[in-house]
Amino acid sequence: MKFEPRWIAWEITQRCNLHCIHCRTRADVNKKDNLTFKEALRILDDISSYARPTVVLTGGEPLLRKDVFDIAKYGMKKGLKMCLATNGTLIDDKVCEMIKESGIQAVSLSIDGSSAEVHDDFRKQEGSFDGVMKAVSKFHQYNIPFLINSSFTRRNIHDVENVYRLCKELKPVAWYMFTVVPAGRAKDISEELLDGKQIEQVLRWHLEMELKEKEMIVRPTCAPYYYRLIEEENFKNRKTLKLSPGGFKGCVAGQFIAFIDEEENVKPCSYFLRNAGNLKQQSFSDIWEKSEIFRNLRNYRKYKGKCGRCKYLSVCGGCRVKADAVYGDYMQEDPSCTYSPI
């Protein structure tokens, strides 16, 4: 299998106007931007000299950077597929016009509840739900392709089917259902994270739903066990989003995706607890090809515990973040997997 970067999430700021309970970067409105515009262009030059992945500008809230659209324009000029991840509360006519003018190809929004009561509690900001609804309306008005990300813990998992129905009404290109992993602020609410049985239950619901869903692309995220269920059900011909790393296997951290934080640290995914290298000292290609962490994640013979013995390892992979959080070893078995290999 050829491992090439298809999708990179890039944290261009740690500032944010919300204070979400699961934020991986513990973003705050009072933080300062450390990444300069000149450094941002250097990173885009570096990436584009090696590959042509989708690059998602994220944060924090990337719209708090005045140069976000200049960064996006430069990335498009370099042949990268530039996208934007926003909480949706800062979207207005001017922002929509700049999204269109910059060439950004798609935008992701976050909806974590089917009502203001549930969503605003998750995002810790009154009015954030109404802001996202207005953003959806603006995106339809300006014909901007968007997808919706929804994150779930025990706090809001009761609302998952309602969120799905709401998303169908909002007509995004895709709906991604995230099961929150122990990173950033989510480590402070470990008692709220879904356990293995709860994850298995919601994934079986998702599979039944996806088998019937004909209008939008749906994907569970940070839930690699879903691909074991797909194998068991022999589910073929799934729809996939052209800007995504694909929908053919579970954990693709360090295999087809990567994350770059504001300090230029490169990680296998947005939630990974360790750094694989830093772009101030190394090129992206050097890190991608030579990092011990990345190489380990691509070598299934190095996986430990029941993951290492599992016949579904190559399609699932387990969550390496959860393994690291519990065992201090990202190659250990996924502690939330309920499957027992024979």
Short mmCIF file of C-alpha atoms in Angstrom, two decimals:
data_model
loop_
_atom_site.label_atom_id
_atom_site.label_comp_id
_atom_site.label_asym_id
_atom_site.label_seq_id
_atom_site.Cartn_x
_atom_site.Cartn_y
_atom_site.Cartn_z
CA MET A 1 0.00 0.00 0.00
CA LYS A 2 1.31 3.43 -0.92
CA PHE A 3 1.07 5.87 1.97
CA GLU A 4 0.67 9.41 0.70
CA PRO A 5 -0.78 12.54 2.35
CA ARG A 6 -4.29 13.09 1.04
CA TRP A 7 -5.70 15.33 3.77
CA ILE A 8 -3.97 17.72 6.20
CA ALA A 9 -5.67 19.67 8.97
CA TRP A 10 -3.69 22.82 9.75
CA GLU A 11 -4.22 24.79 12.95
CA ILE A 12 -3.49 28.37 11.95
CA THR A 13 -4.68 29.87 15.26
CA GLN A 14 -5.50 28.82 18.81
CA ARG A 15 -7.83 31.76 19.28
CA CYS A 16 -11.55 31.03 19.40
CA ASN A 17 -14.73 32.86 20.35
CA LEU A 18 -16.23 29.67 21.85
CA HIS A 19 -15.09 27.45 24.73
CA CYS A 20 -16.15 23.95 23.64
CA ILE A 21 -15.97 21.14 26.18
CA HIS A 22 -14.00 18.84 23.84
CA CYS A 23 -11.59 21.29 22.19
CA ARG A 24 -8.35 19.48 21.36
CA THR A 25 -6.26 22.66 21.54
CA ARG A 26 -7.97 24.28 24.55
CA ALA A 27 -8.60 27.31 22.36
CA ASP A 28 -9.38 30.66 23.96
CA VAL A 29 -10.19 34.12 22.62
CA ASN A 30 -7.30 35.66 24.58
CA LYS A 31 -4.55 33.54 23.07
CA LYS A 32 -2.11 35.17 20.66
CA ASP A 33 -1.29 33.99 17.13
CA ASN A 34 2.26 32.64 16.94
CA LEU A 35 2.22 31.68 13.25
CA THR A 36 3.13 34.60 10.97
CA PHE A 37 1.84 35.05 7.43
CA LYS A 38 5.36 34.56 6.07
CA GLU A 39 5.68 31.28 7.97
CA ALA A 40 2.29 30.16 6.68
CA LEU A 41 3.40 30.68 3.08
CA ARG A 42 6.58 28.74 3.75
CA ILE A 43 4.54 25.79 5.04
CA LEU A 44 2.34 25.84 1.94
CA ASP A 45 5.44 25.92 -0.26
CA ASP A 46 6.83 22.98 1.68
CA ILE A 47 3.67 20.84 1.41
CA SER A 48 3.01 21.62 -2.25
CA SER A 49 6.57 20.75 -3.23
CA TYR A 50 5.86 17.20 -2.09
CA ALA A 51 2.15 16.47 -2.56
CA ARG A 52 -1.23 17.95 -3.48
CA PRO A 53 -3.48 17.08 -0.54
CA THR A 54 -6.63 18.71 0.71
CA VAL A 55 -5.56 21.28 3.34
CA VAL A 56 -8.15 22.28 5.93
CA LEU A 57 -7.55 25.61 7.64
CA THR A 58 -8.71 25.10 11.21
CA GLY A 59 -8.15 26.41 14.71
CA GLY A 60 -9.35 27.56 17.11
CA GLU A 61 -11.55 29.65 14.88
CA PRO A 62 -9.61 30.41 11.67
CA LEU A 63 -11.90 33.32 10.75
CA LEU A 64 -10.35 35.28 13.63
CA ARG A 65 -7.20 35.59 11.50
CA LYS A 66 -7.41 38.57 9.13
CA ASP A 67 -5.13 36.83 6.64
CA VAL A 68 -7.02 33.51 6.49
CA PHE A 69 -8.27 34.15 2.96
CA ASP A 70 -4.84 35.27 1.76
CA ILE A 71 -3.46 31.98 3.11
CA ALA A 72 -6.23 30.09 1.29
CA LYS A 73 -5.56 31.95 -1.97
CA TYR A 74 -1.87 31.15 -1.83
CA GLY A 75 -2.57 27.49 -1.16
CA MET A 76 -4.91 27.30 -4.16
CA LYS A 77 -2.23 29.00 -6.29
CA LYS A 78 0.20 26.26 -5.24
CA GLY A 79 -2.20 23.54 -6.40
CA LEU A 80 -3.57 22.54 -3.00
CA LYS A 81 -7.26 21.90 -2.37
CA MET A 82 -8.00 24.45 0.33
CA CYS A 83 -10.91 24.05 2.75
CA LEU A 84 -12.07 25.80 5.91
CA ALA A 85 -13.29 24.48 9.28
CA THR A 86 -15.32 27.01 11.26
CA ASN A 87 -17.73 26.98 14.18
CA GLY A 88 -20.08 29.00 11.97
CA THR A 89 -20.79 31.90 14.32
CA LEU A 90 -18.83 34.49 12.30
CA ILE A 91 -20.37 33.83 8.89
CA ASP A 92 -21.97 36.81 7.16
CA ASP A 93 -22.29 38.12 3.60
CA LYS A 94 -18.78 39.56 3.52
CA VAL A 95 -17.22 36.30 4.75
CA CYS A 96 -19.18 34.31 2.15
CA GLU A 97 -17.98 36.60 -0.60
CA MET A 98 -14.39 36.16 0.56
CA ILE A 99 -14.78 32.38 0.73
CA LYS A 100 -15.93 32.38 -2.88
CA GLU A 101 -13.24 34.82 -4.01
CA SER A 102 -10.42 32.93 -2.28
CA GLY A 103 -11.26 29.67 -4.04
CA ILE A 104 -11.95 27.69 -0.86
CA GLN A 105 -13.58 24.50 -2.08
CA ALA A 106 -15.66 23.47 0.94
CA VAL A 107 -16.40 24.54 4.49
CA SER A 108 -17.17 22.43 7.54
CA LEU A 109 -19.49 23.55 10.31
CA SER A 110 -20.10 22.05 13.74
CA ILE A 111 -23.55 21.11 15.04
CA ASP A 112 -23.52 19.15 18.29
CA GLY A 113 -27.20 19.26 19.15
CA SER A 114 -30.55 19.50 17.42
CA SER A 115 -31.53 22.46 19.60
CA ALA A 116 -29.91 25.54 21.08
CA GLU A 117 -30.21 23.98 24.53
CA VAL A 118 -28.02 20.99 23.63
CA HIS A 119 -25.62 22.62 21.16
CA ASP A 120 -24.94 25.78 23.20
CA ASP A 121 -24.24 23.67 26.30
CA PHE A 122 -21.64 21.69 24.33
CA ARG A 123 -20.08 24.83 22.84
CA LYS A 124 -20.38 26.86 26.06
CA GLN A 125 -21.71 29.92 24.27
CA GLU A 126 -25.31 31.09 24.19
CA GLY A 127 -26.41 31.91 20.65
CA SER A 128 -23.90 29.60 18.93
CA PHE A 129 -26.66 27.31 17.61
CA ASP A 130 -28.51 30.25 16.04
CA GLY A 131 -25.21 31.38 14.53
CA VAL A 132 -24.66 28.04 12.82
CA MET A 133 -28.21 28.02 11.46
CA LYS A 134 -27.61 31.46 9.95
CA ALA A 135 -24.33 30.21 8.46
CA VAL A 136 -26.14 27.31 6.77
CA SER A 137 -28.62 29.74 5.26
CA LYS A 138 -25.81 31.96 3.96
CA PHE A 139 -23.95 29.02 2.45
CA HIS A 140 -27.03 27.98 0.52
CA GLN A 141 -27.54 31.59 -0.58
CA TYR A 142 -23.97 31.80 -1.91
CA ASN A 143 -23.85 28.22 -3.18
CA ILE A 144 -20.91 27.28 -0.93
CA PRO A 145 -20.50 23.51 -0.44
CA PHE A 146 -20.46 22.63 3.24
CA LEU A 147 -20.38 19.58 5.47
CA ILE A 148 -21.43 19.21 9.09
CA ASN A 149 -19.36 17.72 11.90
CA SER A 150 -21.15 16.56 15.05
CA SER A 151 -19.28 15.45 18.17
CA PHE A 152 -20.82 13.21 20.81
CA THR A 153 -20.23 12.32 24.43
CA ARG A 154 -22.64 11.01 27.06
CA ARG A 155 -23.81 14.61 27.42
CA ASN A 156 -25.50 14.69 24.00
CA ILE A 157 -25.55 11.13 22.60
CA HIS A 158 -29.28 10.95 23.34
CA ASP A 159 -29.71 13.57 20.61
CA VAL A 160 -27.80 11.80 17.82
CA GLU A 161 -30.82 10.72 15.77
CA ASN A 162 -32.34 14.19 16.05
CA VAL A 163 -29.05 15.75 14.91
CA TYR A 164 -29.03 13.43 11.90
CA ARG A 165 -32.59 14.41 10.98
CA LEU A 166 -31.74 18.10 11.36
CA CYS A 167 -28.73 17.69 9.10
CA LYS A 168 -30.87 16.08 6.41
CA GLU A 169 -33.11 19.16 6.51
CA LEU A 170 -30.06 21.47 6.25
CA LYS A 171 -28.81 19.61 3.14
CA PRO A 172 -25.03 19.53 3.58
CA VAL A 173 -22.79 17.56 1.25
CA ALA A 174 -21.90 15.26 4.14
CA TRP A 175 -22.50 14.60 7.85
CA TYR A 176 -19.61 13.35 9.99
CA MET A 177 -20.46 11.83 13.38
CA PHE A 178 -17.49 12.10 15.75
CA THR A 179 -17.06 10.08 18.94
CA VAL A 180 -14.96 12.35 21.15
CA VAL A 181 -11.51 11.02 22.13
CA PRO A 182 -9.43 11.94 25.23
CA ALA A 183 -7.42 14.90 23.93
CA GLY A 184 -7.32 18.56 24.99
CA ARG A 185 -10.29 19.61 27.11
CA ALA A 186 -11.90 16.22 26.52
CA LYS A 187 -9.36 14.76 28.96
CA ASP A 188 -11.01 16.90 31.65
CA ILE A 189 -14.38 15.24 31.03
CA SER A 190 -13.20 11.63 30.74
CA GLU A 191 -16.27 10.44 32.64
CA GLU A 192 -18.42 11.82 29.82
CA LEU A 193 -16.68 9.98 26.99
CA LEU A 194 -18.57 7.10 25.42
CA ASP A 195 -17.49 3.63 26.51
CA GLY A 196 -17.04 0.68 24.17
CA LYS A 197 -20.61 -0.59 24.46
CA GLN A 198 -22.07 2.86 23.83
CA ILE A 199 -19.84 3.35 20.79
CA GLU A 200 -20.77 -0.06 19.40
CA GLN A 201 -24.46 0.74 19.87
CA VAL A 202 -24.33 4.10 18.08
CA LEU A 203 -22.19 2.63 15.28
CA ARG A 204 -24.74 -0.12 14.65
CA TRP A 205 -27.42 2.56 14.47
CA HIS A 206 -25.23 4.52 12.05
CA LEU A 207 -24.72 1.47 9.83
CA GLU A 208 -28.45 0.84 9.57
CA MET A 209 -28.96 4.51 8.80
CA GLU A 210 -26.21 4.61 6.17
CA LEU A 211 -27.61 1.58 4.38
CA LYS A 212 -30.81 3.57 3.85
CA GLU A 213 -29.34 7.07 3.36
CA LYS A 214 -29.45 8.11 -0.30
CA GLU A 215 -29.08 11.90 -0.20
CA MET A 216 -25.98 12.83 1.77
CA ILE A 217 -22.65 11.22 2.56
CA VAL A 218 -22.47 10.04 6.17
CA ARG A 219 -19.39 8.95 8.09
CA PRO A 220 -18.55 8.09 11.68
CA THR A 221 -15.19 9.60 12.64
CA CYS A 222 -12.70 8.55 15.33
CA ALA A 223 -14.59 5.26 15.39
CA PRO A 224 -12.47 2.82 13.36
CA TYR A 225 -14.44 -0.21 14.57
CA TYR A 226 -17.16 0.83 12.15
CA TYR A 227 -15.13 -0.72 9.38
CA ARG A 228 -15.27 -4.08 11.12
CA LEU A 229 -19.06 -3.79 11.04
CA ILE A 230 -18.91 -2.92 7.34
CA GLU A 231 -16.82 -6.02 6.69
CA GLU A 232 -19.23 -8.16 8.70
CA GLU A 233 -22.20 -6.81 6.77
CA ASN A 234 -20.33 -6.91 3.43
CA PHE A 235 -21.43 -3.32 2.77
CA LYS A 236 -20.10 -2.20 -0.62
CA ASN A 237 -20.42 0.79 -2.96
CA ARG A 238 -20.34 3.46 -0.26
CA LYS A 239 -20.40 7.10 -1.31
CA THR A 240 -17.37 9.20 -0.40
CA LEU A 241 -16.45 12.88 -0.40
CA LYS A 242 -13.90 13.78 -3.07
CA LEU A 243 -12.03 16.11 -0.70
CA SER A 244 -11.71 13.49 2.06
CA PRO A 245 -8.92 10.93 2.56
CA GLY A 246 -11.41 8.24 1.56
CA GLY A 247 -13.96 6.04 3.23
CA PHE A 248 -12.33 2.66 2.86
CA LYS A 249 -10.82 2.03 6.30
CA GLY A 250 -10.86 3.11 9.92
CA CYS A 251 -7.90 4.92 11.44
CA VAL A 252 -5.79 6.53 8.70
CA ALA A 253 -3.67 8.67 11.06
CA GLY A 254 -0.17 8.99 9.69
CA GLN A 255 -1.12 6.86 6.71
CA PHE A 256 -3.20 9.24 4.60
CA ILE A 257 -3.79 12.19 6.94
CA ALA A 258 -1.73 14.48 9.16
CA PHE A 259 -2.15 17.47 11.44
CA ILE A 260 0.01 20.58 11.77
CA ASP A 261 -0.42 22.68 14.91
CA GLU A 262 0.25 26.39 15.30
CA GLU A 263 3.77 25.71 16.59
CA GLU A 264 4.46 23.77 13.34
CA ASN A 265 4.48 20.39 15.06
CA VAL A 266 3.36 17.60 12.73
CA LYS A 267 1.19 14.82 14.15
CA PRO A 268 -0.53 11.77 12.63
CA CYS A 269 -3.97 13.25 13.34
CA SER A 270 -5.64 16.21 15.03
CA TYR A 271 -5.90 14.45 18.40
CA PHE A 272 -2.61 12.56 18.55
CA LEU A 273 -0.74 13.14 21.81
CA ARG A 274 2.80 13.08 20.39
CA ASN A 275 4.74 15.08 17.81
CA ALA A 276 6.30 13.34 14.80
CA GLY A 277 8.47 16.31 13.88
CA ASN A 278 8.51 20.08 13.43
CA LEU A 279 8.45 22.07 10.19
CA LYS A 280 10.87 24.65 11.57
CA GLN A 281 13.59 21.99 11.59
CA GLN A 282 12.42 19.45 8.97
CA SER A 283 10.56 19.39 5.69
CA PHE A 284 7.08 17.91 5.58
CA SER A 285 8.28 15.17 3.24
CA ASP A 286 11.08 14.24 5.64
CA ILE A 287 8.66 13.90 8.53
CA TRP A 288 6.08 12.03 6.45
CA GLU A 289 8.58 9.50 5.14
CA LYS A 290 11.05 9.11 8.02
CA SER A 291 9.27 9.82 11.31
CA GLU A 292 9.35 6.80 13.62
CA ILE A 293 5.76 7.45 14.68
CA PHE A 294 4.48 7.57 11.10
CA ARG A 295 6.46 4.47 10.13
CA ASN A 296 5.17 2.54 13.14
CA LEU A 297 1.55 3.37 12.33
CA ARG A 298 2.03 1.92 8.84
CA ASN A 299 3.56 -1.34 10.09
CA TYR A 300 0.74 -3.63 11.23
CA ARG A 301 3.24 -6.14 12.60
CA LYS A 302 4.07 -3.67 15.37
CA TYR A 303 0.51 -3.36 16.71
CA LYS A 304 0.10 -4.89 20.16
CA GLY A 305 -2.55 -6.60 22.29
CA LYS A 306 -5.73 -7.78 20.69
CA CYS A 307 -5.35 -5.21 17.89
CA GLY A 308 -2.20 -7.02 16.80
CA ARG A 309 -4.09 -10.34 16.73
CA CYS A 310 -7.25 -9.06 15.06
CA LYS A 311 -8.17 -10.09 11.53
CA TYR A 312 -9.78 -6.68 11.05
CA LEU A 313 -6.60 -4.73 11.89
CA SER A 314 -5.95 -3.56 8.33
CA VAL A 315 -9.49 -2.17 7.91
CA CYS A 316 -9.92 -0.86 11.47
CA GLY A 317 -6.59 -0.06 13.07
CA GLY A 318 -8.09 0.93 16.41
CA CYS A 319 -7.83 4.43 17.88
CA ARG A 320 -4.17 5.16 18.58
CA VAL A 321 -5.06 8.21 20.68
CA LYS A 322 -7.12 6.14 23.11
CA ALA A 323 -4.39 3.50 23.33
CA ASP A 324 -1.81 6.18 24.17
CA ALA A 325 -4.09 7.90 26.69
CA VAL A 326 -4.75 4.69 28.63
CA TYR A 327 -1.53 2.68 28.23
CA GLY A 328 1.03 5.36 27.40
CA ASP A 329 1.73 3.40 24.21
CA TYR A 330 0.07 4.39 20.93
CA MET A 331 0.74 0.94 19.48
CA GLN A 332 -1.18 -0.86 22.21
CA GLU A 333 -4.72 -2.20 21.77
CA ASP A 334 -7.65 0.18 21.64
CA PRO A 335 -9.17 0.10 25.15
CA SER A 336 -12.69 0.92 23.94
CA CYS A 337 -13.01 -1.88 21.37
CA THR A 338 -15.54 -4.54 22.38
CA TYR A 339 -14.49 -7.10 19.78
CA SER A 340 -12.51 -10.14 20.93
CA PRO A 341 -10.42 -11.73 18.15
CA ILE A 342 -10.39 -15.51 18.12
#
